[in-house]
PDB file of C-alpha atoms in Angstrom:
ATOM      1  CA  ASP A   1    -158.174 -77.036  35.890  1.00 67.00           C
ATOM      2  CA  THR A   2    -155.591 -78.180  33.380  1.00 73.00           C
ATOM      3  CA  ALA A   3    -157.262 -79.513  30.235  1.00 92.00           C
ATOM      4  CA  VAL A   4    -154.521 -81.963  29.241  1.00 96.00           C
ATOM      5  CA  SER A   5    -152.033 -82.916  31.917  1.00 96.00           C
ATOM      6  CA  GLN A   6    -149.071 -85.205  31.585  1.00 96.00           C
ATOM      7  CA  THR A   7    -146.535 -86.416  34.100  1.00 96.00           C
ATOM      8  CA  PRO A   8    -143.696 -86.253  34.672  1.00 96.00           C
ATOM      9  CA  LYS A   9    -142.539 -82.997  33.115  1.00 95.00           C
ATOM     10  CA  TYR A  10    -138.905 -84.121  33.128  1.00 96.00           C
ATOM     11  CA  LEU A  11    -137.536 -87.636  32.969  1.00 97.00           C
ATOM     12  CA  VAL A  12    -133.845 -88.512  33.031  1.00 98.00           C
ATOM     13  CA  THR A  13    -132.971 -92.181  32.810  1.00 97.00           C
ATOM     14  CA  GLN A  14    -130.277 -94.564  31.715  1.00 97.00           C
ATOM     15  CA  MET A  15    -130.169 -96.561  28.510  1.00 97.00           C
ATOM     16  CA  GLY A  16    -131.934 -99.868  28.786  1.00 97.00           C
ATOM     17  CA  ASN A  17    -134.431 -98.752  31.406  1.00 98.00           C
ATOM     18  CA  ASP A  18    -138.196 -98.900  31.050  1.00 98.00           C
ATOM     19  CA  LYS A  19    -140.252 -95.787  31.741  1.00 98.00           C
ATOM     20  CA  SER A  20    -143.827 -94.542  31.514  1.00 98.00           C
ATOM     21  CA  ILE A  21    -145.429 -91.183  30.839  1.00 98.00           C
ATOM     22  CA  LYS A  22    -149.002 -90.581  31.924  1.00 98.00           C
ATOM     23  CA  CYS A  23    -151.600 -88.347  30.317  1.00 97.00           C
ATOM     24  CA  GLU A  24    -155.091 -87.333  31.302  1.00 97.00           C
ATOM     25  CA  GLN A  25    -157.628 -85.019  29.669  1.00 97.00           C
ATOM     26  CA  ASN A  26    -160.746 -83.541  31.257  1.00 96.00           C
ATOM     27  CA  LEU A  27    -162.245 -82.093  28.086  1.00 94.00           C
ATOM     28  CA  GLY A  28    -164.506 -85.034  27.278  1.00 92.00           C
ATOM     29  CA  HIS A  29    -162.735 -85.581  23.973  1.00 92.00           C
ATOM     30  CA  ASP A  30    -162.956 -88.935  22.246  1.00 90.00           C
ATOM     31  CA  THR A  31    -159.447 -89.000  20.786  1.00 92.00           C
ATOM     32  CA  MET A  32    -156.016 -88.752  22.374  1.00 95.00           C
ATOM     33  CA  TYR A  33    -152.580 -88.597  20.811  1.00 95.00           C
ATOM     34  CA  TRP A  34    -148.895 -88.839  21.467  1.00 96.00           C
ATOM     35  CA  TYR A  35    -146.602 -86.581  19.478  1.00 96.00           C
ATOM     36  CA  LYS A  36    -142.816 -86.576  19.548  1.00 96.00           C
ATOM     37  CA  GLN A  37    -140.783 -83.386  19.212  1.00 96.00           C
ATOM     38  CA  ASP A  38    -137.198 -84.041  18.209  1.00 94.00           C
ATOM     39  CA  SER A  39    -134.107 -81.964  18.865  1.00 93.00           C
ATOM     40  CA  LYS A  40    -134.874 -79.828  15.803  1.00 92.00           C
ATOM     41  CA  LYS A  41    -138.316 -79.114  17.272  1.00 92.00           C
ATOM     42  CA  PHE A  42    -140.079 -81.093  14.557  1.00 94.00           C
ATOM     43  CA  LEU A  43    -143.420 -82.486  15.756  1.00 95.00           C
ATOM     44  CA  LYS A  44    -144.638 -85.830  14.493  1.00 94.00           C
ATOM     45  CA  ILE A  45    -147.538 -87.962  15.555  1.00 94.00           C
ATOM     46  CA  MET A  46    -146.764 -91.329  17.103  1.00 95.00           C
ATOM     47  CA  PHE A  47    -150.120 -92.733  18.171  1.00 93.00           C
ATOM     48  CA  SER A  48    -153.783 -91.872  18.164  1.00 92.00           C
ATOM     49  CA  TYR A  49    -156.484 -93.520  20.243  1.00 92.00           C
ATOM     50  CA  ASN A  50    -160.199 -93.058  19.726  1.00 89.00           C
ATOM     51  CA  ASN A  51    -162.384 -94.274  22.592  1.00 85.00           C
ATOM     52  CA  LYS A  52    -159.601 -96.603  23.782  1.00 84.00           C
ATOM     53  CA  GLU A  53    -159.054 -98.030  20.308  1.00 88.00           C
ATOM     54  CA  LEU A  54    -155.725 -97.595  18.502  1.00 89.00           C
ATOM     55  CA  ILE A  55    -156.287 -95.593  15.328  1.00 87.00           C
ATOM     56  CA  ILE A  56    -152.808 -94.504  14.320  1.00 84.00           C
ATOM     57  CA  ASN A  57    -149.433 -96.130  14.817  1.00 85.00           C
ATOM     58  CA  GLU A  58    -146.933 -94.172  12.793  1.00 86.00           C
ATOM     59  CA  THR A  59    -144.188 -96.795  12.350  1.00 78.00           C
ATOM     60  CA  VAL A  60    -143.061 -96.341  15.908  1.00 88.00           C
ATOM     61  CA  PRO A  61    -140.693 -99.041  17.281  1.00 91.00           C
ATOM     62  CA  ASN A  62    -142.569-101.666  19.248  1.00 92.00           C
ATOM     63  CA  ARG A  63    -140.551-100.660  22.313  1.00 96.00           C
ATOM     64  CA  PHE A  64    -143.179 -97.928  22.563  1.00 96.00           C
ATOM     65  CA  SER A  65    -146.507 -99.195  23.822  1.00 94.00           C
ATOM     66  CA  PRO A  66    -149.431 -96.861  24.414  1.00 94.00           C
ATOM     67  CA  LYS A  67    -152.211 -97.890  26.742  1.00 94.00           C
ATOM     68  CA  SER A  68    -155.606 -96.288  27.109  1.00 94.00           C
ATOM     69  CA  PRO A  69    -157.537 -97.568  30.146  1.00 92.00           C
ATOM     70  CA  ASP A  70    -160.402 -95.210  29.345  1.00 92.00           C
ATOM     71  CA  LYS A  71    -161.006 -92.386  26.909  1.00 90.00           C
ATOM     72  CA  ALA A  72    -159.693 -89.773  29.354  1.00 95.00           C
ATOM     73  CA  HIS A  73    -156.288 -91.413  29.784  1.00 96.00           C
ATOM     74  CA  LEU A  74    -153.511 -92.355  27.406  1.00 96.00           C
ATOM     75  CA  ASN A  75    -150.226 -93.545  28.842  1.00 96.00           C
ATOM     76  CA  LEU A  76    -146.997 -94.209  26.996  1.00 97.00           C
ATOM     77  CA  HIS A  77    -144.670 -96.977  28.103  1.00 97.00           C
ATOM     78  CA  ILE A  78    -141.187 -97.230  26.645  1.00 97.00           C
ATOM     79  CA  ASN A  79    -139.048-100.343  27.017  1.00 97.00           C
ATOM     80  CA  SER A  80    -135.295-100.622  26.684  1.00 97.00           C
ATOM     81  CA  LEU A  81    -134.724 -96.913  26.292  1.00 97.00           C
ATOM     82  CA  GLU A  82    -132.149 -95.783  23.726  1.00 97.00           C
ATOM     83  CA  LEU A  83    -130.214 -92.541  23.382  1.00 97.00           C
ATOM     84  CA  GLY A  84    -132.260 -91.691  20.298  1.00 95.00           C
ATOM     85  CA  ASP A  85    -135.453 -91.705  22.337  1.00 96.00           C
ATOM     86  CA  SER A  86    -134.393 -88.440  23.953  1.00 97.00           C
ATOM     87  CA  ALA A  87    -137.037 -85.920  22.934  1.00 97.00           C
ATOM     88  CA  VAL A  88    -140.043 -84.017  24.196  1.00 96.00           C
ATOM     89  CA  TYR A  89    -143.218 -86.082  24.165  1.00 97.00           C
ATOM     90  CA  PHE A  90    -146.549 -84.298  23.956  1.00 97.00           C
ATOM     91  CA  CYS A  91    -149.920 -85.701  24.775  1.00 97.00           C
ATOM     92  CA  ALA A  92    -152.928 -84.124  23.103  1.00 96.00           C
ATOM     93  CA  SER A  93    -156.652 -84.610  22.798  1.00 95.00           C
ATOM     94  CA  SER A  94    -159.409 -83.550  20.430  1.00 93.00           C
ATOM     95  CA  GLN A  95    -162.829 -84.504  19.263  1.00 87.00           C
ATOM     96  CA  ALA A  96    -162.312 -86.409  16.021  1.00 79.00           C
ATOM     97  CA  GLN A  97    -165.582 -88.209  15.410  1.00 73.00           C
ATOM     98  CA  GLY A  98    -168.824 -86.421  14.608  1.00 69.00           C
ATOM     99  CA  GLY A  99    -167.253 -83.029  14.132  1.00 73.00           C
ATOM    100  CA  TYR A 100    -163.608 -82.233  14.652  1.00 79.00           C
ATOM    101  CA  THR A 101    -162.384 -79.777  17.252  1.00 82.00           C
ATOM    102  CA  GLU A 102    -158.899 -78.443  17.602  1.00 90.00           C
ATOM    103  CA  ALA A 103    -156.285 -80.381  19.515  1.00 93.00           C
ATOM    104  CA  PHE A 104    -155.282 -79.355  23.006  1.00 95.00           C
ATOM    105  CA  PHE A 105    -151.771 -80.212  24.097  1.00 96.00           C
ATOM    106  CA  GLY A 106    -150.195 -81.013  27.409  1.00 95.00           C
ATOM    107  CA  GLN A 107    -147.082 -79.285  28.708  1.00 94.00           C
ATOM    108  CA  GLY A 108    -144.790 -81.986  27.380  1.00 95.00           C
ATOM    109  CA  THR A 109    -142.408 -84.475  28.972  1.00 97.00           C
ATOM    110  CA  ARG A 110    -138.743 -83.905  28.295  1.00 96.00           C
ATOM    111  CA  LEU A 111    -137.133 -87.337  28.217  1.00 97.00           C
ATOM    112  CA  THR A 112    -133.352 -87.522  28.433  1.00 97.00           C
ATOM    113  CA  VAL A 113    -131.680 -90.878  28.034  1.00 97.00           C
ATOM    114  CA  VAL A 114    -128.076 -91.029  29.245  1.00 97.00           C
TER     115      VAL A 114
ATOM    116  CA  ALA B   1    -148.827 -86.283   0.137  1.00 77.00           C
ATOM    117  CA  GLN B   2    -149.949 -83.970   2.885  1.00 86.00           C
ATOM    118  CA  SER B   3    -147.320 -81.533   4.064  1.00 92.00           C
ATOM    119  CA  VAL B   4    -146.774 -78.151   5.655  1.00 96.00           C
ATOM    120  CA  THR B   5    -143.882 -75.845   4.873  1.00 97.00           C
ATOM    121  CA  GLN B   6    -142.780 -72.908   6.954  1.00 98.00           C
ATOM    122  CA  PRO B   7    -140.100 -71.305   4.785  1.00 97.00           C
ATOM    123  CA  ASP B   8    -138.603 -69.162   7.531  1.00 95.00           C
ATOM    124  CA  ILE B   9    -136.718 -71.115  10.178  1.00 96.00           C
ATOM    125  CA  HIS B  10    -135.757 -68.036  12.159  1.00 97.00           C
ATOM    126  CA  ILE B  11    -137.119 -64.482  12.126  1.00 97.00           C
ATOM    127  CA  THR B  12    -135.969 -61.480  14.114  1.00 97.00           C
ATOM    128  CA  VAL B  13    -138.123 -58.376  14.428  1.00 97.00           C
ATOM    129  CA  SER B  14    -137.922 -55.266  16.547  1.00 97.00           C
ATOM    130  CA  GLU B  15    -140.466 -54.746  19.275  1.00 97.00           C
ATOM    131  CA  GLY B  16    -143.373 -52.765  17.896  1.00 97.00           C
ATOM    132  CA  ALA B  17    -142.738 -53.836  14.324  1.00 98.00           C
ATOM    133  CA  SER B  18    -145.200 -55.847  12.291  1.00 98.00           C
ATOM    134  CA  LEU B  19    -144.825 -59.574  11.803  1.00 97.00           C
ATOM    135  CA  GLU B  20    -145.765 -62.076   9.143  1.00 98.00           C
ATOM    136  CA  LEU B  21    -144.942 -65.765   9.410  1.00 98.00           C
ATOM    137  CA  ARG B  22    -145.438 -67.823   6.288  1.00 98.00           C
ATOM    138  CA  CYS B  23    -147.108 -71.187   5.977  1.00 98.00           C
ATOM    139  CA  ASN B  24    -147.791 -73.212   2.838  1.00 97.00           C
ATOM    140  CA  TYR B  25    -149.591 -76.509   2.801  1.00 95.00           C
ATOM    141  CA  SER B  26    -150.306 -79.438   0.535  1.00 92.00           C
ATOM    142  CA  TYR B  27    -153.552 -81.214   1.302  1.00 87.00           C
ATOM    143  CA  GLY B  28    -155.976 -83.213  -0.833  1.00 78.00           C
ATOM    144  CA  ALA B  29    -159.214 -81.882   0.582  1.00 77.00           C
ATOM    145  CA  THR B  30    -160.295 -78.622   2.136  1.00 78.00           C
ATOM    146  CA  PRO B  31    -157.987 -78.347   5.086  1.00 86.00           C
ATOM    147  CA  TYR B  32    -158.454 -77.284   8.618  1.00 92.00           C
ATOM    148  CA  LEU B  33    -155.539 -74.981   9.441  1.00 95.00           C
ATOM    149  CA  PHE B  34    -153.982 -74.036  12.737  1.00 96.00           C
ATOM    150  CA  TRP B  35    -151.270 -71.925  14.253  1.00 98.00           C
ATOM    151  CA  TYR B  36    -149.793 -73.006  17.557  1.00 98.00           C
ATOM    152  CA  VAL B  37    -147.228 -71.202  19.696  1.00 98.00           C
ATOM    153  CA  GLN B  38    -144.672 -72.837  21.960  1.00 96.00           C
ATOM    154  CA  SER B  39    -142.947 -70.647  24.517  1.00 92.00           C
ATOM    155  CA  PRO B  40    -139.623 -71.909  25.916  1.00 85.00           C
ATOM    156  CA  GLY B  41    -140.159 -75.011  28.020  1.00 80.00           C
ATOM    157  CA  GLN B  42    -143.906 -74.895  27.504  1.00 84.00           C
ATOM    158  CA  GLY B  43    -146.524 -76.859  25.680  1.00 89.00           C
ATOM    159  CA  LEU B  44    -148.344 -75.894  22.508  1.00 94.00           C
ATOM    160  CA  GLN B  45    -151.021 -73.243  22.734  1.00 95.00           C
ATOM    161  CA  LEU B  46    -153.521 -72.709  19.958  1.00 96.00           C
ATOM    162  CA  LEU B  47    -153.344 -69.183  18.533  1.00 97.00           C
ATOM    163  CA  LEU B  48    -156.058 -69.513  15.926  1.00 97.00           C
ATOM    164  CA  LYS B  49    -157.764 -71.902  13.568  1.00 95.00           C
ATOM    165  CA  TYR B  50    -159.503 -71.923  10.210  1.00 94.00           C
ATOM    166  CA  PHE B  51    -162.264 -74.428   9.529  1.00 91.00           C
ATOM    167  CA  SER B  52    -164.483 -72.625   7.018  1.00 89.00           C
ATOM    168  CA  GLY B  53    -166.126 -69.292   6.296  1.00 91.00           C
ATOM    169  CA  ASP B  54    -164.341 -65.979   6.544  1.00 93.00           C
ATOM    170  CA  THR B  55    -160.814 -66.471   5.292  1.00 94.00           C
ATOM    171  CA  LEU B  56    -159.395 -63.882   7.706  1.00 97.00           C
ATOM    172  CA  VAL B  57    -159.416 -65.329  11.202  1.00 97.00           C
ATOM    173  CA  GLN B  58    -158.657 -63.622  14.460  1.00 97.00           C
ATOM    174  CA  GLY B  59    -156.870 -65.321  17.283  1.00 97.00           C
ATOM    175  CA  ILE B  60    -155.573 -64.693  20.732  1.00 96.00           C
ATOM    176  CA  LYS B  61    -152.817 -62.232  21.663  1.00 95.00           C
ATOM    177  CA  GLY B  62    -153.648 -59.958  18.715  1.00 97.00           C
ATOM    178  CA  PHE B  63    -152.731 -62.468  15.996  1.00 98.00           C
ATOM    179  CA  GLU B  64    -154.618 -63.006  12.768  1.00 98.00           C
ATOM    180  CA  ALA B  65    -154.165 -65.282   9.783  1.00 98.00           C
ATOM    181  CA  GLU B  66    -155.491 -65.330   6.264  1.00 97.00           C
ATOM    182  CA  PHE B  67    -156.390 -68.466   4.321  1.00 96.00           C
ATOM    183  CA  LYS B  68    -155.622 -68.157   0.622  1.00 95.00           C
ATOM    184  CA  ARG B  69    -156.764 -71.251  -1.212  1.00 93.00           C
ATOM    185  CA  SER B  70    -155.234 -70.183  -4.525  1.00 93.00           C
ATOM    186  CA  GLN B  71    -151.813 -69.911  -2.911  1.00 94.00           C
ATOM    187  CA  SER B  72    -152.235 -72.823  -0.479  1.00 94.00           C
ATOM    188  CA  SER B  73    -151.148 -70.468   2.250  1.00 96.00           C
ATOM    189  CA  PHE B  74    -152.165 -69.584   5.778  1.00 97.00           C
ATOM    190  CA  ASN B  75    -149.860 -66.781   6.889  1.00 98.00           C
ATOM    191  CA  LEU B  76    -149.851 -65.487  10.434  1.00 98.00           C
ATOM    192  CA  ARG B  77    -149.695 -61.756  11.099  1.00 98.00           C
ATOM    193  CA  LYS B  78    -149.475 -59.357  13.983  1.00 98.00           C
ATOM    194  CA  PRO B  79    -149.409 -55.571  13.535  1.00 97.00           C
ATOM    195  CA  SER B  80    -147.156 -54.816  16.515  1.00 97.00           C
ATOM    196  CA  VAL B  81    -144.938 -57.405  18.134  1.00 98.00           C
ATOM    197  CA  HIS B  82    -144.316 -57.494  21.884  1.00 97.00           C
ATOM    198  CA  TRP B  83    -141.210 -58.920  23.529  1.00 96.00           C
ATOM    199  CA  SER B  84    -143.379 -61.657  25.052  1.00 95.00           C
ATOM    200  CA  ASP B  85    -144.181 -62.928  21.545  1.00 97.00           C
ATOM    201  CA  ALA B  86    -140.705 -64.445  21.269  1.00 97.00           C
ATOM    202  CA  ALA B  87    -141.392 -68.157  20.860  1.00 97.00           C
ATOM    203  CA  GLU B  88    -141.617 -71.006  18.396  1.00 97.00           C
ATOM    204  CA  TYR B  89    -144.561 -70.893  16.003  1.00 98.00           C
ATOM    205  CA  PHE B  90    -146.010 -73.941  14.303  1.00 98.00           C
ATOM    206  CA  CYS B  91    -148.429 -74.121  11.433  1.00 98.00           C
ATOM    207  CA  ALA B  92    -150.455 -77.332  11.180  1.00 96.00           C
ATOM    208  CA  VAL B  93    -152.966 -78.881   8.805  1.00 94.00           C
ATOM    209  CA  GLY B  94    -155.512 -81.603   9.413  1.00 86.00           C
ATOM    210  CA  PRO B  95    -157.292 -83.586  10.465  1.00 80.00           C
ATOM    211  CA  SER B  96    -156.514 -86.620   8.405  1.00 71.00           C
ATOM    212  CA  GLY B  97    -159.787 -88.485   7.896  1.00 69.00           C
ATOM    213  CA  ASN B  98    -161.439 -89.294  11.205  1.00 70.00           C
ATOM    214  CA  THR B  99    -158.127 -89.815  12.920  1.00 78.00           C
ATOM    215  CA  GLY B 100    -157.659 -86.231  14.034  1.00 83.00           C
ATOM    216  CA  LYS B 101    -154.025 -86.411  12.995  1.00 88.00           C
ATOM    217  CA  LEU B 102    -152.280 -83.069  12.515  1.00 92.00           C
ATOM    218  CA  ILE B 103    -149.322 -82.489  10.246  1.00 93.00           C
ATOM    219  CA  PHE B 104    -146.980 -79.796  11.475  1.00 96.00           C
ATOM    220  CA  GLY B 105    -144.559 -77.502   9.726  1.00 97.00           C
ATOM    221  CA  GLN B 106    -140.954 -77.292  10.846  1.00 96.00           C
ATOM    222  CA  GLY B 107    -141.633 -74.279  13.018  1.00 97.00           C
ATOM    223  CA  THR B 108    -140.416 -70.686  12.927  1.00 98.00           C
ATOM    224  CA  THR B 109    -138.399 -69.263  15.797  1.00 97.00           C
ATOM    225  CA  LEU B 110    -139.330 -65.651  16.482  1.00 98.00           C
ATOM    226  CA  GLN B 111    -136.801 -63.449  18.200  1.00 97.00           C
ATOM    227  CA  VAL B 112    -137.850 -59.959  19.302  1.00 97.00           C
ATOM    228  CA  LYS B 113    -135.254 -57.209  19.599  1.00 96.00           C
ATOM    229  CA  PRO B 114    -135.836 -54.484  22.182  1.00 91.00           C
TER     230      PRO B 114
END
């Protein structure tokens, strides 16, 4: 069983479109994250949700809207896609409250905006 | 400000040779430290972690790392590199408060010569 799974793995779309990336974790963790890896492979956190509550929003454009229907799922919706949104997006989960555990990452979604 | 520096962007070693990847951090409190590996087209896999206790930690795939508080370093080592070790290596520090946020270094690309 995959601990953190995200879909799709690849996403190619045109500028201006709206797209979603889904993420699910089966580790029972209370916190989920979205990280963005740019073309230089630099990883930076975008959002963090703890038990469906937004904890971190790292000055991400409001075209990006995360949604957490329950603590095992964290989806990322992106409106009006721009060329600069092309990147690899990683979902991750960890236990953050009451004793931290390491973060487990999904396989990544490579988004290409053309 | 919290930060992680990996001074070596790219390292090439011969198969069978020893390896050391450097990581320096800046963090206000006692940090949790991590090394992740990213193989081409793959997600991030945790190699090892330091939370407390013994400053020399063992990880998967024969890797180890040593926490040196006085030098603010957490260098990754392997005594004999295999061709399959070629990948991108990321050092990370965290978590930030109860958010679970990780701060990553820029990554080091490891190339292994036959």
